[in-house]
Structure formats: structure tokens, C-alpha cells
Short mmCIF file of C-alpha atoms in Angstrom, two decimals:
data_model
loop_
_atom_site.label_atom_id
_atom_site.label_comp_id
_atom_site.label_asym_id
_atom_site.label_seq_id
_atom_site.Cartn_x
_atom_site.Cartn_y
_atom_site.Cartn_z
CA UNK R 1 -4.79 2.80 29.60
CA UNK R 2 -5.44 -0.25 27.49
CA UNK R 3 -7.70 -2.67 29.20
CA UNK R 4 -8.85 -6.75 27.77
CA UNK R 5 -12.68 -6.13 28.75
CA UNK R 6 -15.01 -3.24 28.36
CA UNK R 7 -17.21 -4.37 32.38
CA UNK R 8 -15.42 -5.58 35.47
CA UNK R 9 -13.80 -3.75 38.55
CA UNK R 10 -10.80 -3.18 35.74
CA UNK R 11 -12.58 -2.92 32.77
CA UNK R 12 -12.86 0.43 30.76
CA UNK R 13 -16.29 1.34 31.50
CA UNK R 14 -14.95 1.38 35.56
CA UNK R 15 -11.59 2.55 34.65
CA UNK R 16 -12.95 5.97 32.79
CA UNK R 17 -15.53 6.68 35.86
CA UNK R 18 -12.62 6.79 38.57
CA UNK R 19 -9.85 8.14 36.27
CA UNK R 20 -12.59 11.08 35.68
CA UNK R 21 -13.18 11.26 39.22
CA UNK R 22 -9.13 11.48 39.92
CA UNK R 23 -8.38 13.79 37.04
CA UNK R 24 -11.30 16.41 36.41
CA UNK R 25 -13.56 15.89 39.48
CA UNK R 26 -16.79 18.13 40.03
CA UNK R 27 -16.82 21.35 41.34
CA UNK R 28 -19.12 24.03 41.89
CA UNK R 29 -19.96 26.73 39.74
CA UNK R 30 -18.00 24.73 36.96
CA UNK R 31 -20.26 23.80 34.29
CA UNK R 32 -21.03 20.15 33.51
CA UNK R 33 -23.39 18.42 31.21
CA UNK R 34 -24.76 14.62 32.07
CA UNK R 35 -25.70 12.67 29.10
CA UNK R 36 -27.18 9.30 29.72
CA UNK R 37 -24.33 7.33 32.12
CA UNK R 38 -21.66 9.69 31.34
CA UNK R 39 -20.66 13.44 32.96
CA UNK R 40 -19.01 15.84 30.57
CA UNK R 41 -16.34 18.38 31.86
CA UNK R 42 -14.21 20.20 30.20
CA UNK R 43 -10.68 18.60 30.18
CA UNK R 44 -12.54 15.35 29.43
CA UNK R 45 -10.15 13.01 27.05
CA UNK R 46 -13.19 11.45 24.94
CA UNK R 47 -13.43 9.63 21.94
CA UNK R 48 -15.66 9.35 18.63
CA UNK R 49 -18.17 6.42 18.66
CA UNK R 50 -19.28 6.59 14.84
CA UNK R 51 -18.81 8.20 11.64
CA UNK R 52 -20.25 11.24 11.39
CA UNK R 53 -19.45 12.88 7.68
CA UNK R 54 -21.27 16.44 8.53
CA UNK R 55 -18.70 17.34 11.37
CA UNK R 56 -15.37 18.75 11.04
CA UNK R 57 -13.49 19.90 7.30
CA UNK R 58 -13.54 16.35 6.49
CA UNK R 59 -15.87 14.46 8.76
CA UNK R 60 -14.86 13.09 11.98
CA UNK R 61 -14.65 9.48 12.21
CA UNK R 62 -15.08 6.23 14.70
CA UNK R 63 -11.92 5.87 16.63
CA UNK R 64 -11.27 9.89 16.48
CA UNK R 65 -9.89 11.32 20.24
CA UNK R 66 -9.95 15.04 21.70
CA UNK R 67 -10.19 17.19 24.85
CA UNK R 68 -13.34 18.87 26.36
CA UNK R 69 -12.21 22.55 25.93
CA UNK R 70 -15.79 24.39 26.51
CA UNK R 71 -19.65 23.42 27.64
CA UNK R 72 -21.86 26.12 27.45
CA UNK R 73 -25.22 25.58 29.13
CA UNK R 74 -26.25 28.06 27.81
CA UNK R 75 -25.76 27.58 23.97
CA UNK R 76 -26.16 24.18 25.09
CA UNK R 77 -22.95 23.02 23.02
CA UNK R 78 -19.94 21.06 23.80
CA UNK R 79 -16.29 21.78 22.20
CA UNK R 80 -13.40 19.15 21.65
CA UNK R 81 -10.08 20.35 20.54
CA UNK R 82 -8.96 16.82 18.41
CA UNK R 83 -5.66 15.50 17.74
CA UNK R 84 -5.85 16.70 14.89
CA UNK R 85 -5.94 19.93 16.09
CA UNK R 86 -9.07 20.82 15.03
CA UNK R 87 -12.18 22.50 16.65
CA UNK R 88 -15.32 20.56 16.38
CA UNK R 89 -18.78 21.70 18.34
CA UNK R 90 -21.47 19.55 19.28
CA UNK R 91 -25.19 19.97 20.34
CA UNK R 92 -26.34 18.85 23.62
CA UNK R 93 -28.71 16.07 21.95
CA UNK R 94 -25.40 15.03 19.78
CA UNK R 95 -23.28 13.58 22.76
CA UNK R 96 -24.47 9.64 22.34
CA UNK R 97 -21.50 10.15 19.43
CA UNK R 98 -19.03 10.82 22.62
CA UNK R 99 -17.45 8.21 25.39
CA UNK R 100 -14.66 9.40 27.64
CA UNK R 101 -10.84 7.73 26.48
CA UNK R 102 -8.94 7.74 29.64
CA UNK R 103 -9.30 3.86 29.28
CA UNK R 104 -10.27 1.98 26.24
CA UNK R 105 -10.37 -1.76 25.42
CA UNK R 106 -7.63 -3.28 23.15
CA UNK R 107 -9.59 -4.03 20.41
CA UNK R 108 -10.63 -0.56 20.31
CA UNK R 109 -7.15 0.63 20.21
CA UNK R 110 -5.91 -1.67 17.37
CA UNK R 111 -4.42 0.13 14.82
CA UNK R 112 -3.35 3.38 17.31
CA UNK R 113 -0.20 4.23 18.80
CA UNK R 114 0.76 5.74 22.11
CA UNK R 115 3.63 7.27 23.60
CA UNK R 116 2.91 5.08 26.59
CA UNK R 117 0.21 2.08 27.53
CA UNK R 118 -0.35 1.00 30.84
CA UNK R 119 -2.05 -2.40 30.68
CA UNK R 120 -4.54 -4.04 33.77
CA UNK R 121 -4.31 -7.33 33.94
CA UNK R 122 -6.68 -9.41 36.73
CA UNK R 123 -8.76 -12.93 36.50
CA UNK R 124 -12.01 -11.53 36.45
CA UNK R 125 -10.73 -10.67 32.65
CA UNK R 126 -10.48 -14.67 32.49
CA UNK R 127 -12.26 -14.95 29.33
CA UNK R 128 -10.55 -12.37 27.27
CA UNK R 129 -6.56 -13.21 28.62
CA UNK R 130 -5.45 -14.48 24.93
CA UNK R 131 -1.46 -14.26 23.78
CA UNK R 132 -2.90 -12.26 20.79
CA UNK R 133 -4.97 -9.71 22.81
CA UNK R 134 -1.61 -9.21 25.00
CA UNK R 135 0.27 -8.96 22.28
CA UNK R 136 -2.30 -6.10 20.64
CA UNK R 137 -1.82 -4.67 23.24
CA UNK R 138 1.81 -3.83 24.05
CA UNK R 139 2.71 -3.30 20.59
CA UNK R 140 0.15 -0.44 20.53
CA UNK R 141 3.35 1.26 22.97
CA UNK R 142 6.02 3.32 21.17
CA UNK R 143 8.10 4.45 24.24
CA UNK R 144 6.87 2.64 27.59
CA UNK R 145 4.80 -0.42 28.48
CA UNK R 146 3.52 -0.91 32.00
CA UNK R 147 1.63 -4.40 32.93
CA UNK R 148 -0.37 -3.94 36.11
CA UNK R 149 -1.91 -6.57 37.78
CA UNK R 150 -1.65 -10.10 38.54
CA UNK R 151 1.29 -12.13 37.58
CA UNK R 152 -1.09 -15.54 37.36
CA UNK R 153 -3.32 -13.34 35.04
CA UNK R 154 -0.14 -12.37 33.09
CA UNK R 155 0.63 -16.17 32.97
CA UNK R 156 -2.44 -17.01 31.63
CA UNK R 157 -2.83 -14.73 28.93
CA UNK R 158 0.99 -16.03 27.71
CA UNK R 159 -0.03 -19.77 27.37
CA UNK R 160 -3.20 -18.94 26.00
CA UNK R 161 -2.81 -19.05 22.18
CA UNK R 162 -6.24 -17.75 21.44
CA UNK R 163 -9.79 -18.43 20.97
CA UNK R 164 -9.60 -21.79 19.42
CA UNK R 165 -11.50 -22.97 16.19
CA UNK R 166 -14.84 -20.76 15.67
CA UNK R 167 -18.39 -22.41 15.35
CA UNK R 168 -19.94 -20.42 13.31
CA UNK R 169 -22.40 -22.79 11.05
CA UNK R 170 -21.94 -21.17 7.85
CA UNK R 171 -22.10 -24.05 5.87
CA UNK R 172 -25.12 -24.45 6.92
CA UNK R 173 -26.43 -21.26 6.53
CA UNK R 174 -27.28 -22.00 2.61
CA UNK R 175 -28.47 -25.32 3.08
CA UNK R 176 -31.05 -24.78 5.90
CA UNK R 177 -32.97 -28.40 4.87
CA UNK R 178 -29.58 -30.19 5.13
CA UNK R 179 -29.15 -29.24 8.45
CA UNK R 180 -32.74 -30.25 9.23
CA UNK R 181 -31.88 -33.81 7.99
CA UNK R 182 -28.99 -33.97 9.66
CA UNK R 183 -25.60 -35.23 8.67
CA UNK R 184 -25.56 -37.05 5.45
CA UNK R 185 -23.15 -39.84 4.25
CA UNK R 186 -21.31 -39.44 1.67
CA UNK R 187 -21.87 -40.88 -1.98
CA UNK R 188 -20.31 -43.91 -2.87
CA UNK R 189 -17.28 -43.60 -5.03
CA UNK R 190 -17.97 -44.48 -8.94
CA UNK R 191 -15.37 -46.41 -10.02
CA UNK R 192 -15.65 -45.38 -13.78
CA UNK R 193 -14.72 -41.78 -12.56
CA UNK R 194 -11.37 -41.09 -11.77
CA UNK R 195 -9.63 -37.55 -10.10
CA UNK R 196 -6.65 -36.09 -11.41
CA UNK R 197 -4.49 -33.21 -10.34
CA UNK R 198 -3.55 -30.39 -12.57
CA UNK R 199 -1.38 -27.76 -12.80
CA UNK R 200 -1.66 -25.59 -15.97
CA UNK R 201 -2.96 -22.39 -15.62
CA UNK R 202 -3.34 -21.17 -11.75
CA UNK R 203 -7.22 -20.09 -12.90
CA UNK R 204 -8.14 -23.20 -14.12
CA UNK R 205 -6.16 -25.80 -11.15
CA UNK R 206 -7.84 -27.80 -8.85
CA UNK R 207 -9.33 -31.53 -8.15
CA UNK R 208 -11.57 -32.05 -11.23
CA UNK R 209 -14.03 -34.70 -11.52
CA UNK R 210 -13.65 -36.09 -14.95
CA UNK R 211 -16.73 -36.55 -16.63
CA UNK R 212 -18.75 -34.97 -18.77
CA UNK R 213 -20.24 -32.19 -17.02
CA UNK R 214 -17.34 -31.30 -14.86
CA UNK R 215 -15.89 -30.98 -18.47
CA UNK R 216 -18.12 -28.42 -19.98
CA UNK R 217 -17.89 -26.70 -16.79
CA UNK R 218 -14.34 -26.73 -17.07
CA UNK R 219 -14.82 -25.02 -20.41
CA UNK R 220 -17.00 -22.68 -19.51
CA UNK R 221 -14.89 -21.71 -16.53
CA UNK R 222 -12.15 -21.36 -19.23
CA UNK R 223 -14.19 -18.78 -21.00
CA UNK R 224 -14.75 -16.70 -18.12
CA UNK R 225 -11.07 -16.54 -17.55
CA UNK R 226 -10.38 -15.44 -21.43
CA UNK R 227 -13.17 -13.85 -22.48
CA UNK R 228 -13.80 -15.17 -25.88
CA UNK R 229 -13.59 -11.00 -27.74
CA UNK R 230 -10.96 -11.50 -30.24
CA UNK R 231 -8.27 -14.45 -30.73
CA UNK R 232 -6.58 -15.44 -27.79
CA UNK R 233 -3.09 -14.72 -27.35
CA UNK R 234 -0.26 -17.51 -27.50
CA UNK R 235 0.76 -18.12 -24.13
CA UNK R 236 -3.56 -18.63 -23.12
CA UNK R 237 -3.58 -21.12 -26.18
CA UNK R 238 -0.77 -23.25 -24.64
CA UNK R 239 -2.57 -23.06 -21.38
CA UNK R 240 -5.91 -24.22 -22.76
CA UNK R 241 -3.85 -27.31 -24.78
CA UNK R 242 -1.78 -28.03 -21.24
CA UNK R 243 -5.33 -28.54 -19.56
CA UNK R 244 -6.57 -30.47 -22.38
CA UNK R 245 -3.86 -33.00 -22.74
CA UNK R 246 -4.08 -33.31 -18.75
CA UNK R 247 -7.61 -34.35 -18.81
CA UNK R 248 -6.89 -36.55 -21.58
CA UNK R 249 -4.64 -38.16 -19.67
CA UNK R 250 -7.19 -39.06 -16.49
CA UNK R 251 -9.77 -40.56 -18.39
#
């Protein structure tokens, strides 16, 4: 089960607790271990939260998903059978590496494949109903898809392109005292410099400022392109004469 949110009444967080309940409940004199939040039983579908490199043959990594098969309270150890098929045991104090994966949220799942994906869909998911994240999510289905849910949520999440344009300030980020002053107009054009586009070698293109220290900058960009060891070959001395003859021509 692939859900848009991690909290909410259908959110993955929810979703695990009563599909734990339904599938493995509690009963006595069956051992369980609670960690934190979570109960561990065996027959518990959980996942890997990080990398851990000293687990496993070959590590076991973020993303990785088993089956409970054994808790011993008394070794105080935990087994999961992976799909890989492999055995992997971990301490008591190790199981903040563990979360149960009867539900997960799409952008957890993205670059897995299931046989089948059922897929919750409600408005308290409002935020997160994107035609991407639906998208993500029923391609992550190789057999059978089932949408459960609302059909307005299912509406919304098809006109919904996405998030929209990101603010993230990062231009800013380098220039902290240009932010400070705010915006700043822009220089006035000199009319005794002119712009010219180029199209010799794909390294060396752009809109170049013709004067004389966009020029040597131009050269020296040239050298780091053709490192100056040795003569340079024909075809990067035709290049070099293209570009020069182009700037020739825009001053």
C-alpha cells in the first residue's frame, strides 16, 4: 500500500498501526518487542531506514524490505528474512534502523516495483495530490493497480500538474549583502560595447561581452579547454581561429 503522506487518518504512519493490528495482532505467550512507537512481531513486513555497511554479506541498505521471522527476549535479538533471501540479526538497541512496510509513502517507494499497489486517496492528503506523485505511484504496479478513496481527491491530484516554481533563494545565498540592500537596478548599457553570438566550439559558446577583459577571459577559458602540453591538434586550431574571426567581427 502506497500512500501520498506519511500522517493523516490514511497516511502510512496510521496505515502500518491498523494493518499490524489486522494482520499479526498480539497474543499471549507470543513474544513481542516495543521499540519507541513501534511493536515488533514476528511476521512483521518492515523496512531498512539507513545504510548500515556492517550488516549482511554486503551491507544492508536504506530502502531494503524483509519479514520478522524470530524475537528472542531472551538473546534479546530480532531476525528478518530479506528479499533477498538473506538472514540478517539485529540487537534489541539496533531497531531505530527498522519501520514496519505494510504501507509506505510514494516517494519512499520510487524506484521499487510491486506485483500489486493499492493506492488511498482522501482530501486530508490535499497538499500532496500532484499528477506526478499519482503518476509515481501507479507506475510503481507491475500486475494490478487499485485507487481507493475519493473520486474528488482523484480529480484533484489529475489537474494538479505539480508543485509550481520553487523559492528557494539561492542566488542569494552567495551574495548575503545584496540581499541586505535589496534589489538593485541594473547598469546602464555602454554603447561602445556591443554582444555577439557565437557558435564555434560548444566549450567556448555563449553571450560574450566584447571588451578587453571578457577577452583575456575568453582566452584563458580557451586554455582550460586545451590544455596548452604539446601543439594542439588541427581541428582545436580551426576552432580557436573560428572564435577569433567571430570576435573580430563584433567589435
Amino acid at each position: 500500500m502506497l500512500t501520498p503522506t506519511h500522517r493523516g487518518p490514511a497516511g502510512a504512519a496510521s496505515l502500518n498501526t491498523r494493518l499490524q493490528q489486522a494482520l499479526t495482532p498480539h497474543r499471549d505467550q507470543t513474544p513481542e518487542r516495543r521499540y519507541g512507537g513501534r511493536v515488533f512481531r514476528v511476521g512483521d513486513k518492515v523496512t531498512q531506514l539507513r545504510n548500515n555497511y556492517d550488516k549482511g554479506k554486503a551491507g544492508i541498505f536504506n530502502g531494503t524490505v524483509g519479514v520478522v521471522t524470530a524475537l528472542s527476549l531472551d538473546e534479546q535479538t530480532l531476525t528478518v528474512l530479506t528479499d533477498e533471501d538473506e538472514q540478517v540479526d539485529y540487537d534489541f538497541a539496533e531497531l531505530d534502523e527498522l519501520a514496519h512496510a505494510y504501507a509506505s509513502t510514494i516517494h519512499r517507494s520510487q524506484g521499487s516495483e510491486y506485483p500489486a499497489v493499492v493506492i488511498p486517496l482522501t482530501t486530508s492528503a490535499r497538499p500532496m495530490l500532484r499528477r506526478s506523485l499519482l503518476c509515481t505511484g501507479i507506475t510503481r504496479a507491475k500486475k494490478l493497480i487499485i485507487l481507493a478513496g475519493s473520486r474528488r481527491a482523484l480529480a484533484q491530484a489529475v489537474r494538479t500538474p505539480g508543485a509550481g516554481r520553487r523559492h528557494t533563494a539561492l542566488t542569494h545565498r552567495p551574495h548575503p549583502a545584496r540581499q541586505a540592500s535589496g534589489p538593485q537596478r541594473p547598469a546602464p548599457r555602454d554603447s561602445s560595447s556591443r554582444r555577439c553570438r557565437i557558435h564555434p566550439p560548444a566549450r567556448a559558446t555563449g553571450w560574450i561581452r566584447q571588451d578587453e577583459a571578457d577577452r583575456r577571459a575568453t582566452n584563458r577559458h580557451l586554455d582550460r579547454a586545451w590544455p596548452g602540453t604539446g601543439p594542439r591538434t588541427s581541428q582545436q586550431a580551426a576552432d580557436v581561429s573560428r572564435l577569433s574571426k567571430a570576435l573580430t567581427k563584433c567589435l
